[in-house]
PDB file of C-alpha atoms in Angstrom:
ATOM      1  CA  UNK A 162       3.874  -9.210 -14.376  1.00 47.00           C
ATOM      2  CA  UNK A 163       6.537 -11.847 -13.454  1.00 48.00           C
ATOM      3  CA  UNK A 164      10.271 -10.795 -13.395  1.00 60.00           C
ATOM      4  CA  UNK A 165      13.219 -13.195 -14.046  1.00 50.00           C
ATOM      5  CA  UNK A 166      13.661 -13.943 -10.134  1.00 58.00           C
ATOM      6  CA  UNK A 167      10.038 -14.429  -9.689  1.00 63.00           C
ATOM      7  CA  UNK A 168       9.990 -17.590 -11.823  1.00 84.00           C
ATOM      8  CA  UNK A 169      12.708 -19.129  -9.397  1.00 90.00           C
ATOM      9  CA  UNK A 170      10.415 -18.495  -6.292  1.00 93.00           C
ATOM     10  CA  UNK A 171       7.278 -19.653  -8.396  1.00 93.00           C
ATOM     11  CA  UNK A 172       9.222 -22.947  -9.186  1.00 94.00           C
ATOM     12  CA  UNK A 173      10.069 -23.656  -5.647  1.00 95.00           C
ATOM     13  CA  UNK A 174       6.343 -23.272  -4.697  1.00 96.00           C
ATOM     14  CA  UNK A 175       5.262 -25.293  -7.653  1.00 95.00           C
ATOM     15  CA  UNK A 176       7.819 -27.946  -6.600  1.00 96.00           C
ATOM     16  CA  UNK A 177       6.453 -28.118  -3.066  1.00 97.00           C
ATOM     17  CA  UNK A 178       2.869 -28.420  -4.355  1.00 97.00           C
ATOM     18  CA  UNK A 179       3.890 -31.075  -6.948  1.00 97.00           C
ATOM     19  CA  UNK A 180       5.353 -33.102  -4.145  1.00 98.00           C
ATOM     20  CA  UNK A 181       2.021 -33.226  -2.276  1.00 98.00           C
ATOM     21  CA  UNK A 182       2.254 -30.124   0.041  1.00 98.00           C
ATOM     22  CA  UNK A 183      -1.036 -28.357   0.549  1.00 98.00           C
ATOM     23  CA  UNK A 184       0.733 -25.216   2.067  1.00 98.00           C
ATOM     24  CA  UNK A 185       3.706 -22.962   1.101  1.00 98.00           C
ATOM     25  CA  UNK A 186       5.307 -20.153   2.866  1.00 98.00           C
ATOM     26  CA  UNK A 187       5.819 -16.994   1.125  1.00 98.00           C
ATOM     27  CA  UNK A 188       9.414 -15.846   0.596  1.00 96.00           C
ATOM     28  CA  UNK A 189       8.744 -12.882   2.947  1.00 97.00           C
ATOM     29  CA  UNK A 190      10.862 -14.027   6.015  1.00 97.00           C
ATOM     30  CA  UNK A 191      12.663 -10.798   5.996  1.00 96.00           C
ATOM     31  CA  UNK A 192      10.242  -8.356   4.721  1.00 97.00           C
ATOM     32  CA  UNK A 193      10.161  -5.973   7.682  1.00 96.00           C
ATOM     33  CA  UNK A 194      10.887  -2.227   7.687  1.00 94.00           C
ATOM     34  CA  UNK A 195      13.724  -2.730  10.056  1.00 90.00           C
ATOM     35  CA  UNK A 196      15.470  -5.473   7.856  1.00 93.00           C
ATOM     36  CA  UNK A 197      14.638  -3.538   4.592  1.00 94.00           C
ATOM     37  CA  UNK A 198      15.826  -0.154   5.620  1.00 91.00           C
ATOM     38  CA  UNK A 199      17.799   1.247   2.560  1.00 91.00           C
ATOM     39  CA  UNK A 200      16.412  -1.326   0.210  1.00 92.00           C
ATOM     40  CA  UNK A 201      15.075  -0.168  -3.225  1.00 92.00           C
ATOM     41  CA  UNK A 202      11.625  -2.069  -2.375  1.00 93.00           C
ATOM     42  CA  UNK A 203       9.211  -1.532   0.466  1.00 95.00           C
ATOM     43  CA  UNK A 204       8.182  -4.301   2.587  1.00 96.00           C
ATOM     44  CA  UNK A 205       4.677  -3.942   1.348  1.00 97.00           C
ATOM     45  CA  UNK A 206       5.882  -4.539  -2.420  1.00 96.00           C
ATOM     46  CA  UNK A 207       7.839  -7.404  -1.355  1.00 96.00           C
ATOM     47  CA  UNK A 208       4.975  -9.020   0.762  1.00 97.00           C
ATOM     48  CA  UNK A 209       2.511  -8.390  -2.050  1.00 97.00           C
ATOM     49  CA  UNK A 210       4.764  -9.862  -4.762  1.00 95.00           C
ATOM     50  CA  UNK A 211       5.694 -12.776  -2.427  1.00 96.00           C
ATOM     51  CA  UNK A 212       1.856 -13.591  -1.763  1.00 97.00           C
ATOM     52  CA  UNK A 213       1.084 -13.181  -5.498  1.00 96.00           C
ATOM     53  CA  UNK A 214       3.690 -15.489  -6.550  1.00 95.00           C
ATOM     54  CA  UNK A 215       2.745 -18.204  -4.161  1.00 97.00           C
ATOM     55  CA  UNK A 216      -1.098 -17.731  -4.942  1.00 96.00           C
ATOM     56  CA  UNK A 217      -0.168 -18.408  -8.568  1.00 95.00           C
ATOM     57  CA  UNK A 218       1.479 -21.649  -7.791  1.00 96.00           C
ATOM     58  CA  UNK A 219      -1.200 -22.445  -5.271  1.00 97.00           C
ATOM     59  CA  UNK A 220      -4.109 -21.887  -7.753  1.00 96.00           C
ATOM     60  CA  UNK A 221      -2.941 -24.785  -9.840  1.00 93.00           C
ATOM     61  CA  UNK A 222      -3.052 -27.381  -6.955  1.00 97.00           C
ATOM     62  CA  UNK A 223      -5.925 -25.751  -4.894  1.00 97.00           C
ATOM     63  CA  UNK A 224      -3.379 -25.241  -2.154  1.00 98.00           C
ATOM     64  CA  UNK A 225      -2.819 -22.718   0.579  1.00 98.00           C
ATOM     65  CA  UNK A 226      -0.493 -19.638   1.109  1.00 98.00           C
ATOM     66  CA  UNK A 227       0.926 -18.682   4.291  1.00 98.00           C
ATOM     67  CA  UNK A 228       2.375 -15.305   4.946  1.00 98.00           C
ATOM     68  CA  UNK A 229       5.741 -15.891   6.343  1.00 98.00           C
ATOM     69  CA  UNK A 230       6.984 -13.530   9.043  1.00 98.00           C
ATOM     70  CA  UNK A 231      10.263 -13.724  10.807  1.00 98.00           C
ATOM     71  CA  UNK A 232      12.319 -11.822  13.425  1.00 97.00           C
ATOM     72  CA  UNK A 233      12.713  -8.164  12.911  1.00 97.00           C
ATOM     73  CA  UNK A 234      16.389  -8.578  13.497  1.00 92.00           C
ATOM     74  CA  UNK A 235      16.558  -6.107  16.278  1.00 93.00           C
ATOM     75  CA  UNK A 236      16.190  -6.820  20.015  1.00 92.00           C
ATOM     76  CA  UNK A 237      13.293  -5.382  21.922  1.00 94.00           C
ATOM     77  CA  UNK A 238      13.655  -3.401  24.973  1.00 95.00           C
ATOM     78  CA  UNK A 239      15.149  -4.121  27.565  1.00 91.00           C
ATOM     79  CA  UNK A 240      17.899  -6.144  25.883  1.00 90.00           C
ATOM     80  CA  UNK A 241      17.732  -3.822  22.672  1.00 93.00           C
ATOM     81  CA  UNK A 242      16.619  -0.577  21.687  1.00 94.00           C
ATOM     82  CA  UNK A 243      13.271  -1.582  19.827  1.00 96.00           C
ATOM     83  CA  UNK A 244      10.109  -0.825  21.664  1.00 98.00           C
ATOM     84  CA  UNK A 245       7.071  -3.276  21.849  1.00 98.00           C
ATOM     85  CA  UNK A 246       4.935  -0.688  20.060  1.00 98.00           C
ATOM     86  CA  UNK A 247       7.640  -0.345  17.069  1.00 98.00           C
ATOM     87  CA  UNK A 248       7.683  -4.085  16.938  1.00 98.00           C
ATOM     88  CA  UNK A 249       3.941  -4.246  16.839  1.00 98.00           C
ATOM     89  CA  UNK A 250       3.555  -1.607  14.030  1.00 98.00           C
ATOM     90  CA  UNK A 251       5.986  -3.351  11.801  1.00 98.00           C
ATOM     91  CA  UNK A 252       4.353  -6.559  12.169  1.00 98.00           C
ATOM     92  CA  UNK A 253       0.940  -5.029  11.579  1.00 98.00           C
ATOM     93  CA  UNK A 254       2.172  -3.468   8.576  1.00 98.00           C
ATOM     94  CA  UNK A 255       3.132  -6.983   7.315  1.00 98.00           C
ATOM     95  CA  UNK A 256       0.097  -8.555   8.183  1.00 98.00           C
ATOM     96  CA  UNK A 257      -2.090  -5.954   6.441  1.00 98.00           C
ATOM     97  CA  UNK A 258      -0.017  -6.166   3.185  1.00 98.00           C
ATOM     98  CA  UNK A 259      -0.365  -9.949   3.262  1.00 98.00           C
ATOM     99  CA  UNK A 260      -3.877  -9.982   3.896  1.00 98.00           C
ATOM    100  CA  UNK A 261      -4.493  -7.438   1.108  1.00 98.00           C
ATOM    101  CA  UNK A 262      -2.317  -9.629  -1.187  1.00 98.00           C
ATOM    102  CA  UNK A 263      -4.471 -12.710  -0.379  1.00 98.00           C
ATOM    103  CA  UNK A 264      -2.754 -14.786   2.295  1.00 98.00           C
ATOM    104  CA  UNK A 265      -4.810 -17.607   3.784  1.00 98.00           C
ATOM    105  CA  UNK A 266      -2.877 -17.833   7.009  1.00 98.00           C
ATOM    106  CA  UNK A 267      -0.039 -16.097   8.868  1.00 98.00           C
ATOM    107  CA  UNK A 268       2.910 -18.216   9.824  1.00 98.00           C
ATOM    108  CA  UNK A 269       5.410 -16.417  12.511  1.00 98.00           C
ATOM    109  CA  UNK A 270       8.609 -18.498  12.567  1.00 98.00           C
ATOM    110  CA  UNK A 271      11.960 -18.880  14.046  1.00 96.00           C
ATOM    111  CA  UNK A 272      11.509 -16.317  17.015  1.00 97.00           C
ATOM    112  CA  UNK A 273      13.834 -16.331  19.840  1.00 95.00           C
ATOM    113  CA  UNK A 274      12.172 -13.594  22.004  1.00 96.00           C
ATOM    114  CA  UNK A 275       8.750 -14.383  23.495  1.00 96.00           C
ATOM    115  CA  UNK A 276       8.170 -10.606  23.882  1.00 96.00           C
ATOM    116  CA  UNK A 277       8.664 -10.240  20.087  1.00 97.00           C
ATOM    117  CA  UNK A 278       6.391 -13.194  19.041  1.00 97.00           C
ATOM    118  CA  UNK A 279       3.954 -11.618  21.581  1.00 98.00           C
ATOM    119  CA  UNK A 280       4.076  -8.474  19.477  1.00 98.00           C
ATOM    120  CA  UNK A 281       3.641 -10.419  16.204  1.00 98.00           C
ATOM    121  CA  UNK A 282       0.673 -12.406  17.377  1.00 98.00           C
ATOM    122  CA  UNK A 283      -1.181  -9.419  18.552  1.00 98.00           C
ATOM    123  CA  UNK A 284      -0.525  -7.600  15.363  1.00 98.00           C
ATOM    124  CA  UNK A 285      -2.049 -10.542  13.469  1.00 98.00           C
ATOM    125  CA  UNK A 286      -5.129 -11.058  15.940  1.00 98.00           C
ATOM    126  CA  UNK A 287      -5.824  -7.347  15.849  1.00 98.00           C
ATOM    127  CA  UNK A 288      -5.491  -6.686  12.094  1.00 98.00           C
ATOM    128  CA  UNK A 289      -6.984  -9.785  10.546  1.00 98.00           C
ATOM    129  CA  UNK A 290      -9.162 -12.882  11.027  1.00 98.00           C
ATOM    130  CA  UNK A 291      -6.613 -15.353   9.474  1.00 98.00           C
ATOM    131  CA  UNK A 292      -5.333 -18.331  11.424  1.00 98.00           C
ATOM    132  CA  UNK A 293      -1.877 -17.805  12.977  1.00 98.00           C
ATOM    133  CA  UNK A 294       0.692 -20.479  13.322  1.00 98.00           C
ATOM    134  CA  UNK A 295       3.998 -19.725  15.425  1.00 98.00           C
ATOM    135  CA  UNK A 296       7.373 -21.371  15.982  1.00 97.00           C
ATOM    136  CA  UNK A 297      10.349 -20.472  18.147  1.00 96.00           C
ATOM    137  CA  UNK A 298      13.847 -21.744  17.812  1.00 96.00           C
ATOM    138  CA  UNK A 299      15.266 -23.539  20.914  1.00 96.00           C
ATOM    139  CA  UNK A 300      18.903 -24.103  21.752  1.00 95.00           C
ATOM    140  CA  UNK A 301      20.185 -27.669  23.281  1.00 96.00           C
ATOM    141  CA  UNK A 302      19.368 -26.136  26.712  1.00 96.00           C
ATOM    142  CA  UNK A 303      15.668 -26.336  25.752  1.00 96.00           C
ATOM    143  CA  UNK A 304      15.481 -22.479  25.884  1.00 96.00           C
ATOM    144  CA  UNK A 305      15.431 -19.734  23.351  1.00 94.00           C
ATOM    145  CA  UNK A 306      18.249 -17.535  22.902  1.00 92.00           C
ATOM    146  CA  UNK A 307      16.476 -14.895  24.970  1.00 92.00           C
ATOM    147  CA  UNK A 308      15.795 -17.617  27.715  1.00 93.00           C
ATOM    148  CA  UNK A 309      12.123 -18.595  27.069  1.00 94.00           C
ATOM    149  CA  UNK A 310      11.389 -22.087  28.087  1.00 96.00           C
ATOM    150  CA  UNK A 311       9.095 -24.731  26.176  1.00 95.00           C
ATOM    151  CA  UNK A 312       6.399 -24.389  28.851  1.00 96.00           C
ATOM    152  CA  UNK A 313       6.463 -20.428  28.991  1.00 96.00           C
ATOM    153  CA  UNK A 314       6.146 -20.509  25.221  1.00 96.00           C
ATOM    154  CA  UNK A 315       3.190 -22.837  25.155  1.00 96.00           C
ATOM    155  CA  UNK A 316       1.249 -21.190  27.775  1.00 97.00           C
ATOM    156  CA  UNK A 317       1.705 -17.882  26.469  1.00 97.00           C
ATOM    157  CA  UNK A 318       1.084 -18.725  22.887  1.00 97.00           C
ATOM    158  CA  UNK A 319      -2.032 -20.554  23.845  1.00 97.00           C
ATOM    159  CA  UNK A 320      -3.252 -17.777  25.947  1.00 97.00           C
ATOM    160  CA  UNK A 321      -2.832 -15.427  23.008  1.00 97.00           C
ATOM    161  CA  UNK A 322      -5.021 -17.765  20.808  1.00 97.00           C
ATOM    162  CA  UNK A 323      -2.666 -18.950  18.313  1.00 98.00           C
ATOM    163  CA  UNK A 324      -3.961 -21.788  16.124  1.00 98.00           C
ATOM    164  CA  UNK A 325      -0.936 -23.980  15.949  1.00 97.00           C
ATOM    165  CA  UNK A 326       2.494 -23.792  17.726  1.00 94.00           C
TER     166      UNK A 326
END
């Protein structure tokens, strides 16, 4: 059942499809266990609702739904305290929830740490057969906040088998 807030999200998806888009991203950018700690909803609940709402809009236009995955909000070791394994498990949970809810592909976006995006891509590749698209955010010096260059990103993500970057 739709709740009041769902109509707003549905309306955004519908507007994108009506304008000619063939693909929408779910509103699940921050639906990770680390970002949602202490929230009244679980990441699985948010991801399931996000995919279902987008899927309802997509059905009307024969469109596609991308599970949107953003950064976890914590730095990985050695710059932070989050281990690669913890990051991988958080991303894997998101992927499994998105697949179960009916996403058509996974869109990993706005990453700044190549190590974190590697954990996310591996979680997608090892937990589903959906295509994976990735983006990273670069600063004016043509490096990410964590120091990744464009060429390092391209070589690494290509070797991991992403479908688009």
